[in-house]
Amino acid sequence: LLRRAGRRFGAQEVVARARCVVAEAEIALVLREISASPRALLRAMATLDAHGDRANANHSRVLALRRSLLLGRLEEASRIRAELQLGPEAPPALLATAELASAELAVRALEIDQATAALTRAQAAAQRAGIGALLAEIEGARATLARPAAR
């Protein structure tokens, strides 16, 4: 449905088409359909950046970051995280999701203090967003991080 909607936008509506690509990528990520090439998402990200749609460009970066983490591509995830520029004006849910991904990246690099700090920032942003499921996911990550690794 989104792909069809994206194709219906005219040549002048490149931003709308790019937003459809980002929405498709988000659905694919949620469904764990991550085998497709990320090229369309990268093109959409570049289009959104070029047209000043910073919020959706950053959203696409967070999706790319999460995809890289799911695939175990930690260097790629680190590069994407470094490119991500989220200020306090960013939507709180996006900030929380980005910080949750940053925490996962830090855990995989065994940087526990950084992971803890990222989870603290994620929780604060999730509380501002008021999304219970996101808060629960962050609490779960905090509990996992607090558990002993070995006995």
Tab-separated table of N, CA and C in Angstrom:
chain	number	residue	atom	x	y	z
A	1	LEU	N	0.825	-1.191	0.000
A	1	LEU	CA	0.000	0.000	0.000
A	1	LEU	C	0.870	1.256	0.000
A	2	LEU	N	1.873	1.287	0.879
A	2	LEU	CA	2.767	2.446	0.918
A	2	LEU	C	3.570	2.578	-0.366
A	3	ARG	N	4.033	1.464	-0.888
A	3	ARG	CA	4.805	1.495	-2.130
A	3	ARG	C	3.955	2.046	-3.264
A	4	ARG	N	2.708	1.609	-3.313
A	4	ARG	CA	1.796	2.094	-4.350
A	4	ARG	C	1.523	3.586	-4.168
A	5	ALA	N	1.344	4.001	-2.926
A	5	ALA	CA	1.112	5.426	-2.654
A	5	ALA	C	2.332	6.243	-3.052
A	6	GLY	N	3.508	5.749	-2.743
A	6	GLY	CA	4.735	6.457	-3.094
A	6	GLY	C	4.901	6.637	-4.581
A	7	ARG	N	4.501	5.634	-5.359
A	7	ARG	CA	4.604	5.727	-6.819
A	7	ARG	C	3.613	6.714	-7.407
A	8	ARG	N	2.531	6.941	-6.710
A	8	ARG	CA	1.504	7.852	-7.231
A	8	ARG	C	1.880	9.319	-7.094
A	9	PHE	N	2.843	9.597	-6.229
A	9	PHE	CA	3.298	10.980	-6.122
A	9	PHE	C	4.054	11.332	-7.393
A	10	GLY	N	3.867	12.541	-7.864
A	10	GLY	CA	4.528	12.985	-9.085
A	10	GLY	C	6.004	13.264	-8.874
A	11	ALA	N	6.680	13.583	-9.967
A	11	ALA	CA	8.113	13.861	-9.931
A	11	ALA	C	8.432	15.062	-9.048
A	12	GLN	N	7.482	15.943	-8.863
A	12	GLN	CA	7.693	17.134	-8.035
A	12	GLN	C	7.556	16.827	-6.543
A	13	GLU	N	7.069	15.662	-6.218
A	13	GLU	CA	6.786	15.319	-4.818
A	13	GLU	C	7.785	14.295	-4.274
A	14	VAL	N	9.069	14.609	-4.453
A	14	VAL	CA	10.115	13.669	-4.043
A	14	VAL	C	10.156	13.478	-2.528
A	15	VAL	N	9.834	14.520	-1.781
A	15	VAL	CA	9.852	14.402	-0.318
A	15	VAL	C	8.747	13.456	0.146
A	16	ALA	N	7.573	13.573	-0.433
A	16	ALA	CA	6.468	12.679	-0.065
A	16	ALA	C	6.821	11.233	-0.404
A	17	ARG	N	7.457	11.025	-1.563
A	17	ARG	CA	7.872	9.668	-1.930
A	17	ARG	C	8.909	9.139	-0.945
A	18	ALA	N	9.846	9.992	-0.566
A	18	ALA	CA	10.884	9.577	0.385
A	18	ALA	C	10.268	9.205	1.731
A	19	ARG	N	9.278	9.961	2.158
A	19	ARG	CA	8.603	9.640	3.425
A	19	ARG	C	7.914	8.281	3.352
A	20	CYS	N	7.355	7.940	2.210
A	20	CYS	CA	6.735	6.616	2.042
A	20	CYS	C	7.786	5.514	2.152
A	21	VAL	N	8.961	5.751	1.577
A	21	VAL	CA	10.047	4.769	1.663
A	21	VAL	C	10.459	4.563	3.123
A	22	VAL	N	10.543	5.656	3.878
A	22	VAL	CA	10.899	5.559	5.300
A	22	VAL	C	9.829	4.774	6.058
A	23	ALA	N	8.570	5.033	5.764
A	23	ALA	CA	7.480	4.299	6.424
A	23	ALA	C	7.554	2.810	6.087
A	24	GLU	N	7.848	2.489	4.821
A	24	GLU	CA	8.010	1.086	4.425
A	24	GLU	C	9.152	0.431	5.198
A	25	ALA	N	10.256	1.157	5.331
A	25	ALA	CA	11.422	0.622	6.044
A	25	ALA	C	11.102	0.374	7.512
A	26	GLU	N	10.302	1.254	8.096
A	26	GLU	CA	9.931	1.071	9.501
A	26	GLU	C	9.077	-0.183	9.677
A	27	ILE	N	8.144	-0.385	8.790
A	27	ILE	CA	7.297	-1.579	8.855
A	27	ILE	C	8.145	-2.833	8.667
A	28	ALA	N	9.057	-2.801	7.701
A	28	ALA	CA	9.930	-3.951	7.461
A	28	ALA	C	10.779	-4.259	8.695
A	29	LEU	N	11.262	-3.220	9.373
A	29	LEU	CA	12.072	-3.421	10.573
A	29	LEU	C	11.249	-4.060	11.686
A	30	VAL	N	10.040	-3.575	11.884
A	30	VAL	CA	9.164	-4.130	12.923
A	30	VAL	C	8.859	-5.596	12.632
A	31	LEU	N	8.676	-5.924	11.354
A	31	LEU	CA	8.385	-7.302	10.961
A	31	LEU	C	9.649	-8.153	10.844
A	32	ARG	N	10.802	-7.530	11.101
A	32	ARG	CA	12.113	-8.180	11.002
A	32	ARG	C	12.392	-8.675	9.585
A	33	GLU	N	11.864	-7.979	8.606
A	33	GLU	CA	12.152	-8.274	7.199
A	33	GLU	C	13.327	-7.392	6.795
A	34	ILE	N	14.512	-7.793	7.197
A	34	ILE	CA	15.682	-6.938	7.028
A	34	ILE	C	16.624	-7.431	5.936
A	35	SER	N	16.184	-8.380	5.133
A	35	SER	CA	17.055	-8.925	4.101
A	35	SER	C	17.141	-8.020	2.875
A	36	ALA	N	16.200	-7.113	2.716
A	36	ALA	CA	16.207	-6.232	1.549
A	36	ALA	C	17.368	-5.243	1.632
A	37	SER	N	17.777	-4.769	0.479
A	37	SER	CA	18.859	-3.790	0.409
A	37	SER	C	18.427	-2.473	1.051
A	38	PRO	N	19.334	-1.827	1.763
A	38	PRO	CA	19.000	-0.545	2.400
A	38	PRO	C	19.128	0.648	1.449
A	39	ARG	N	19.410	0.388	0.165
A	39	ARG	CA	19.646	1.492	-0.773
A	39	ARG	C	18.482	2.459	-0.867
A	40	ALA	N	17.270	1.946	-0.902
A	40	ALA	CA	16.105	2.836	-1.006
A	40	ALA	C	16.015	3.743	0.218
A	41	LEU	N	16.289	3.191	1.393
A	41	LEU	CA	16.258	3.998	2.615
A	41	LEU	C	17.360	5.057	2.584
A	42	LEU	N	18.538	4.692	2.107
A	42	LEU	CA	19.641	5.652	2.025
A	42	LEU	C	19.328	6.770	1.036
A	43	ARG	N	18.705	6.417	-0.093
A	43	ARG	CA	18.299	7.450	-1.065
A	43	ARG	C	17.244	8.361	-0.462
A	44	ALA	N	16.289	7.776	0.257
A	44	ALA	CA	15.244	8.580	0.902
A	44	ALA	C	15.863	9.516	1.935
A	45	MET	N	16.824	9.010	2.698
A	45	MET	CA	17.511	9.822	3.701
A	45	MET	C	18.192	11.023	3.037
A	46	ALA	N	18.878	10.773	1.930
A	46	ALA	CA	19.567	11.853	1.211
A	46	ALA	C	18.569	12.872	0.672
A	47	THR	N	17.449	12.393	0.159
A	47	THR	CA	16.407	13.295	-0.353
A	47	THR	C	15.851	14.160	0.764
A	48	LEU	N	15.547	13.549	1.881
A	48	LEU	CA	14.991	14.293	3.014
A	48	LEU	C	15.991	15.323	3.533
A	49	ASP	N	17.257	14.940	3.604
A	49	ASP	CA	18.301	15.889	4.011
A	49	ASP	C	18.380	17.061	3.036
A	50	ALA	N	18.388	16.737	1.746
A	50	ALA	CA	18.525	17.772	0.713
A	50	ALA	C	17.367	18.756	0.719
A	51	HIS	N	16.203	18.298	1.149
A	51	HIS	CA	15.014	19.159	1.159
A	51	HIS	C	14.706	19.730	2.546
A	52	GLY	N	15.633	19.570	3.471
A	52	GLY	CA	15.486	20.192	4.782
A	52	GLY	C	14.505	19.521	5.726
A	53	ASP	N	14.106	18.286	5.428
A	53	ASP	CA	13.195	17.557	6.319
A	53	ASP	C	14.049	16.795	7.337
A	54	ARG	N	14.589	17.539	8.271
A	54	ARG	CA	15.539	16.986	9.238
A	54	ARG	C	14.908	15.908	10.122
A	55	ALA	N	13.673	16.121	10.533
A	55	ALA	CA	13.020	15.151	11.429
A	55	ALA	C	12.909	13.781	10.764
A	56	ASN	N	12.439	13.741	9.536
A	56	ASN	CA	12.292	12.453	8.854
A	56	ASN	C	13.636	11.878	8.418
A	57	ALA	N	14.603	12.741	8.100
A	57	ALA	CA	15.946	12.251	7.776
A	57	ALA	C	16.556	11.573	9.004
A	58	ASN	N	16.395	12.193	10.168
A	58	ASN	CA	16.902	11.574	11.399
A	58	ASN	C	16.147	10.293	11.734
A	59	HIS	N	14.849	10.282	11.479
A	59	HIS	CA	14.067	9.063	11.704
A	59	HIS	C	14.614	7.936	10.826
A	60	SER	N	14.930	8.250	9.579
A	60	SER	CA	15.469	7.223	8.686
A	60	SER	C	16.838	6.745	9.175
A	61	ARG	N	17.633	7.648	9.751
A	61	ARG	CA	18.933	7.246	10.301
A	61	ARG	C	18.759	6.293	11.489
A	62	VAL	N	17.787	6.579	12.341
A	62	VAL	CA	17.533	5.690	13.483
A	62	VAL	C	17.092	4.313	12.982
A	63	LEU	N	16.270	4.274	11.943
A	63	LEU	CA	15.871	2.987	11.365
A	63	LEU	C	17.086	2.245	10.816
A	64	ALA	N	17.962	2.959	10.112
A	64	ALA	CA	19.169	2.337	9.567
A	64	ALA	C	20.075	1.838	10.694
A	65	LEU	N	20.154	2.600	11.772
A	65	LEU	CA	20.947	2.204	12.941
A	65	LEU	C	20.398	0.916	13.545
A	66	ARG	N	19.104	0.864	13.750
A	66	ARG	CA	18.488	-0.328	14.339
A	66	ARG	C	18.647	-1.540	13.423
A	67	ARG	N	18.525	-1.324	12.115
A	67	ARG	CA	18.699	-2.405	11.144
A	67	ARG	C	20.126	-2.951	11.225
A	68	SER	N	21.104	-2.058	11.279
A	68	SER	CA	22.504	-2.483	11.372
A	68	SER	C	22.750	-3.288	12.642
A	69	LEU	N	22.144	-2.860	13.743
A	69	LEU	CA	22.285	-3.610	14.995
A	69	LEU	C	21.681	-5.003	14.874
A	70	LEU	N	20.505	-5.091	14.264
A	70	LEU	CA	19.865	-6.404	14.101
A	70	LEU	C	20.715	-7.348	13.254
A	71	LEU	N	21.422	-6.780	12.292
A	71	LEU	CA	22.264	-7.592	11.417
A	71	LEU	C	23.653	-7.838	12.003
A	72	GLY	N	23.932	-7.241	13.176
A	72	GLY	CA	25.230	-7.420	13.806
A	72	GLY	C	26.345	-6.625	13.154
A	73	ARG	N	25.997	-5.612	12.402
A	73	ARG	CA	26.990	-4.766	11.720
A	73	ARG	C	27.331	-3.580	12.624
A	74	LEU	N	28.185	-3.846	13.588
A	74	LEU	CA	28.455	-2.864	14.633
A	74	LEU	C	29.241	-1.656	14.136
A	75	GLU	N	30.180	-1.850	13.226
A	75	GLU	CA	30.923	-0.705	12.686
A	75	GLU	C	29.988	0.216	11.912
A	76	GLU	N	29.132	-0.379	11.117
A	76	GLU	CA	28.147	0.400	10.358
A	76	GLU	C	27.211	1.136	11.318
A	77	ALA	N	26.773	0.446	12.351
A	77	ALA	CA	25.886	1.067	13.343
A	77	ALA	C	26.588	2.229	14.043
A	78	SER	N	27.855	2.060	14.372
A	78	SER	CA	28.614	3.141	15.016
A	78	SER	C	28.731	4.351	14.101
A	79	ARG	N	28.964	4.105	12.826
A	79	ARG	CA	29.074	5.208	11.867
A	79	ARG	C	27.755	5.957	11.749
A	80	ILE	N	26.661	5.211	11.659
A	80	ILE	CA	25.342	5.841	11.553
A	80	ILE	C	25.044	6.635	12.817
A	81	ARG	N	25.363	6.069	13.969
A	81	ARG	CA	25.115	6.767	15.243
A	81	ARG	C	25.906	8.066	15.305
A	82	ALA	N	27.130	8.049	14.796
A	82	ALA	CA	27.956	9.259	14.800
A	82	ALA	C	27.371	10.341	13.890
A	83	GLU	N	26.690	9.929	12.825
A	83	GLU	CA	26.084	10.883	11.890
A	83	GLU	C	24.771	11.453	12.414
A	84	LEU	N	24.186	10.789	13.369
A	84	LEU	CA	22.883	11.186	13.895
A	84	LEU	C	23.023	12.437	14.748
A	85	GLN	N	22.267	13.459	14.400
A	85	GLN	CA	22.320	14.720	15.138
A	85	GLN	C	20.922	15.049	15.639
A	86	LEU	N	20.646	14.590	16.831
A	86	LEU	CA	19.341	14.838	17.433
A	86	LEU	C	19.491	15.857	18.545
A	87	GLY	N	18.816	16.965	18.398
A	87	GLY	CA	18.833	17.988	19.431
A	87	GLY	C	17.605	17.867	20.308
A	88	PRO	N	17.491	18.738	21.290
A	88	PRO	CA	16.343	18.684	22.201
A	88	PRO	C	15.008	18.946	21.503
A	89	GLU	N	15.052	19.511	20.300
A	89	GLU	CA	13.813	19.775	19.567
A	89	GLU	C	13.273	18.523	18.862
A	90	ALA	N	14.063	17.463	18.822
A	90	ALA	CA	13.624	16.220	18.176
A	90	ALA	C	12.468	15.613	18.964
A	91	PRO	N	11.602	14.889	18.276
A	91	PRO	CA	10.493	14.233	18.981
A	91	PRO	C	11.024	13.301	20.077
A	92	PRO	N	10.435	13.357	21.274
A	92	PRO	CA	10.932	12.535	22.386
A	92	PRO	C	10.962	11.040	22.075
A	93	ALA	N	9.995	10.540	21.328
A	93	ALA	CA	9.990	9.107	21.004
A	93	ALA	C	11.196	8.750	20.139
A	94	LEU	N	11.551	9.641	19.215
A	94	LEU	CA	12.718	9.401	18.368
A	94	LEU	C	14.001	9.454	19.201
A	95	LEU	N	14.080	10.417	20.104
A	95	LEU	CA	15.236	10.500	21.007
A	95	LEU	C	15.369	9.222	21.836
A	96	ALA	N	14.261	8.758	22.376
A	96	ALA	CA	14.282	7.548	23.207
A	96	ALA	C	14.731	6.338	22.399
A	97	THR	N	14.210	6.199	21.196
A	97	THR	CA	14.575	5.067	20.344
A	97	THR	C	16.049	5.122	19.967
A	98	ALA	N	16.530	6.313	19.649
A	98	ALA	CA	17.947	6.472	19.299
A	98	ALA	C	18.843	6.138	20.488
A	99	GLU	N	18.456	6.583	21.671
A	99	GLU	CA	19.262	6.296	22.866
A	99	GLU	C	19.216	4.816	23.226
A	100	LEU	N	18.082	4.177	23.008
A	100	LEU	CA	17.983	2.737	23.247
A	100	LEU	C	18.932	1.984	22.309
A	101	ALA	N	18.973	2.404	21.052
A	101	ALA	CA	19.900	1.791	20.096
A	101	ALA	C	21.350	2.081	20.488
A	102	SER	N	21.600	3.298	20.956
A	102	SER	CA	22.954	3.648	21.418
A	102	SER	C	23.366	2.772	22.595
A	103	ALA	N	22.429	2.507	23.478
A	103	ALA	CA	22.714	1.640	24.626
A	103	ALA	C	23.070	0.236	24.155
A	104	GLU	N	22.323	-0.275	23.197
A	104	GLU	CA	22.620	-1.614	22.679
A	104	GLU	C	24.000	-1.652	22.038
A	105	LEU	N	24.317	-0.627	21.288
A	105	LEU	CA	25.633	-0.539	20.659
A	105	LEU	C	26.734	-0.500	21.723
A	106	ALA	N	26.519	0.264	22.779
A	106	ALA	CA	27.502	0.358	23.867
A	106	ALA	C	27.660	-0.979	24.591
A	107	VAL	N	26.558	-1.682	24.827
A	107	VAL	CA	26.634	-2.993	25.487
A	107	VAL	C	27.464	-3.951	24.645
A	108	ARG	N	27.214	-3.953	23.355
A	108	ARG	CA	27.956	-4.868	22.478
A	108	ARG	C	29.445	-4.538	22.435
A	109	ALA	N	29.774	-3.275	22.697
A	109	ALA	CA	31.183	-2.864	22.754
A	109	ALA	C	31.734	-2.971	24.179
A	110	LEU	N	30.922	-3.509	25.094
A	110	LEU	CA	31.271	-3.667	26.507
A	110	LEU	C	31.589	-2.334	27.182
A	111	GLU	N	30.902	-1.292	26.750
A	111	GLU	CA	31.030	0.041	27.349
A	111	GLU	C	29.810	0.260	28.245
A	112	ILE	N	29.834	-0.370	29.400
A	112	ILE	CA	28.667	-0.448	30.272
A	112	ILE	C	28.257	0.916	30.822
A	113	ASP	N	29.224	1.752	31.181
A	113	ASP	CA	28.877	3.087	31.684
A	113	ASP	C	28.149	3.902	30.617
A	114	GLN	N	28.619	3.802	29.373
A	114	GLN	CA	27.950	4.512	28.276
A	114	GLN	C	26.554	3.949	28.041
A	115	ALA	N	26.411	2.644	28.150
A	115	ALA	CA	25.100	2.018	27.970
A	115	ALA	C	24.131	2.486	29.049
A	116	THR	N	24.607	2.542	30.278
A	116	THR	CA	23.764	2.994	31.388
A	116	THR	C	23.324	4.438	31.182
A	117	ALA	N	24.250	5.289	30.761
A	117	ALA	CA	23.921	6.698	30.512
A	117	ALA	C	22.912	6.828	29.370
A	118	ALA	N	23.086	6.034	28.317
A	118	ALA	CA	22.151	6.076	27.188
A	118	ALA	C	20.759	5.625	27.624
A	119	LEU	N	20.690	4.605	28.472
A	119	LEU	CA	19.387	4.143	28.961
A	119	LEU	C	18.720	5.186	29.852
A	120	THR	N	19.506	5.919	30.613
A	120	THR	CA	18.953	6.999	31.440
A	120	THR	C	18.354	8.085	30.547
A	121	ARG	N	19.084	8.462	29.492
A	121	ARG	CA	18.564	9.463	28.544
A	121	ARG	C	17.338	8.926	27.809
A	122	ALA	N	17.367	7.644	27.460
A	122	ALA	CA	16.229	7.032	26.772
A	122	ALA	C	14.988	7.060	27.652
A	123	GLN	N	15.166	6.746	28.925
A	123	GLN	CA	14.023	6.728	29.839
A	123	GLN	C	13.427	8.125	30.000
A	124	ALA	N	14.274	9.131	30.129
A	124	ALA	CA	13.777	10.508	30.270
A	124	ALA	C	12.990	10.923	29.027
A	125	ALA	N	13.508	10.587	27.856
A	125	ALA	CA	12.818	10.938	26.612
A	125	ALA	C	11.513	10.160	26.474
A	126	ALA	N	11.530	8.885	26.837
A	126	ALA	CA	10.318	8.065	26.745
A	126	ALA	C	9.242	8.568	27.698
A	127	GLN	N	9.646	9.039	28.865
A	127	GLN	CA	8.667	9.605	29.802
A	127	GLN	C	8.032	10.862	29.213
A	128	ARG	N	8.850	11.695	28.549
A	128	ARG	CA	8.291	12.886	27.894
A	128	ARG	C	7.346	12.491	26.766
A	129	ALA	N	7.667	11.394	26.078
A	129	ALA	CA	6.819	10.931	24.979
A	129	ALA	C	5.531	10.302	25.500
A	130	GLY	N	5.582	9.741	26.703
A	130	GLY	CA	4.398	9.123	27.281
A	130	GLY	C	3.987	7.827	26.606
A	131	ILE	N	4.964	7.079	26.116
A	131	ILE	CA	4.674	5.821	25.421
A	131	ILE	C	5.045	4.662	26.342
A	132	GLY	N	4.034	4.007	26.869
A	132	GLY	CA	4.235	2.932	27.832
A	132	GLY	C	5.067	1.783	27.302
A	133	ALA	N	4.831	1.376	26.066
A	133	ALA	CA	5.574	0.249	25.501
A	133	ALA	C	7.059	0.578	25.384
A	134	LEU	N	7.365	1.811	25.037
A	134	LEU	CA	8.761	2.233	24.936
A	134	LEU	C	9.410	2.262	26.319
A	135	LEU	N	8.682	2.761	27.304
A	135	LEU	CA	9.182	2.746	28.686
A	135	LEU	C	9.444	1.314	29.160
A	136	ALA	N	8.538	0.404	28.829
A	136	ALA	CA	8.707	-0.998	29.229
A	136	ALA	C	9.934	-1.616	28.558
A	137	GLU	N	10.153	-1.286	27.295
A	137	GLU	CA	11.327	-1.814	26.591
A	137	GLU	C	12.622	-1.300	27.236
A	138	ILE	N	12.624	-0.040	27.609
A	138	ILE	CA	13.800	0.545	28.254
A	138	ILE	C	14.013	-0.077	29.630
A	139	GLU	N	12.944	-0.269	30.382
A	139	GLU	CA	13.051	-0.920	31.697
A	139	GLU	C	13.601	-2.326	31.546
A	140	GLY	N	13.140	-3.043	30.528
A	140	GLY	CA	13.658	-4.387	30.272
A	140	GLY	C	15.148	-4.376	29.971
A	141	ALA	N	15.573	-3.399	29.193
A	141	ALA	CA	16.999	-3.278	28.874
A	141	ALA	C	17.807	-2.943	30.124
A	142	ARG	N	17.258	-2.071	30.970
A	142	ARG	CA	17.942	-1.722	32.226
A	142	ARG	C	18.067	-2.957	33.124
A	143	ALA	N	17.003	-3.746	33.208
A	143	ALA	CA	17.028	-4.953	34.040
A	143	ALA	C	18.047	-5.959	33.507
A	144	THR	N	18.101	-6.111	32.203
A	144	THR	CA	19.067	-7.023	31.595
A	144	THR	C	20.491	-6.568	31.880
A	145	LEU	N	20.712	-5.275	31.774
A	145	LEU	CA	22.046	-4.726	32.022
A	145	LEU	C	22.459	-4.891	33.486
A	146	ALA	N	21.501	-4.848	34.390
A	146	ALA	CA	21.797	-4.957	35.824
A	146	ALA	C	22.060	-6.398	36.268
A	147	ARG	N	21.602	-7.385	35.478
A	147	ARG	CA	21.797	-8.788	35.841
A	147	ARG	C	23.260	-9.190	35.753
A	148	PRO	N	23.698	-10.060	36.642
A	148	PRO	CA	25.080	-10.559	36.553
A	148	PRO	C	25.272	-11.344	35.256
A	149	ALA	N	26.447	-11.190	34.661
A	149	ALA	CA	26.739	-11.892	33.410
A	149	ALA	C	27.072	-13.356	33.658
A	150	ALA	N	27.635	-13.648	34.811
A	150	ALA	CA	28.004	-15.033	35.134
A	150	ALA	C	27.923	-15.226	36.638
A	151	ARG	N	27.833	-16.473	37.048
A	151	ARG	CA	27.789	-16.779	38.482
A	151	ARG	C	28.934	-17.668	38.858
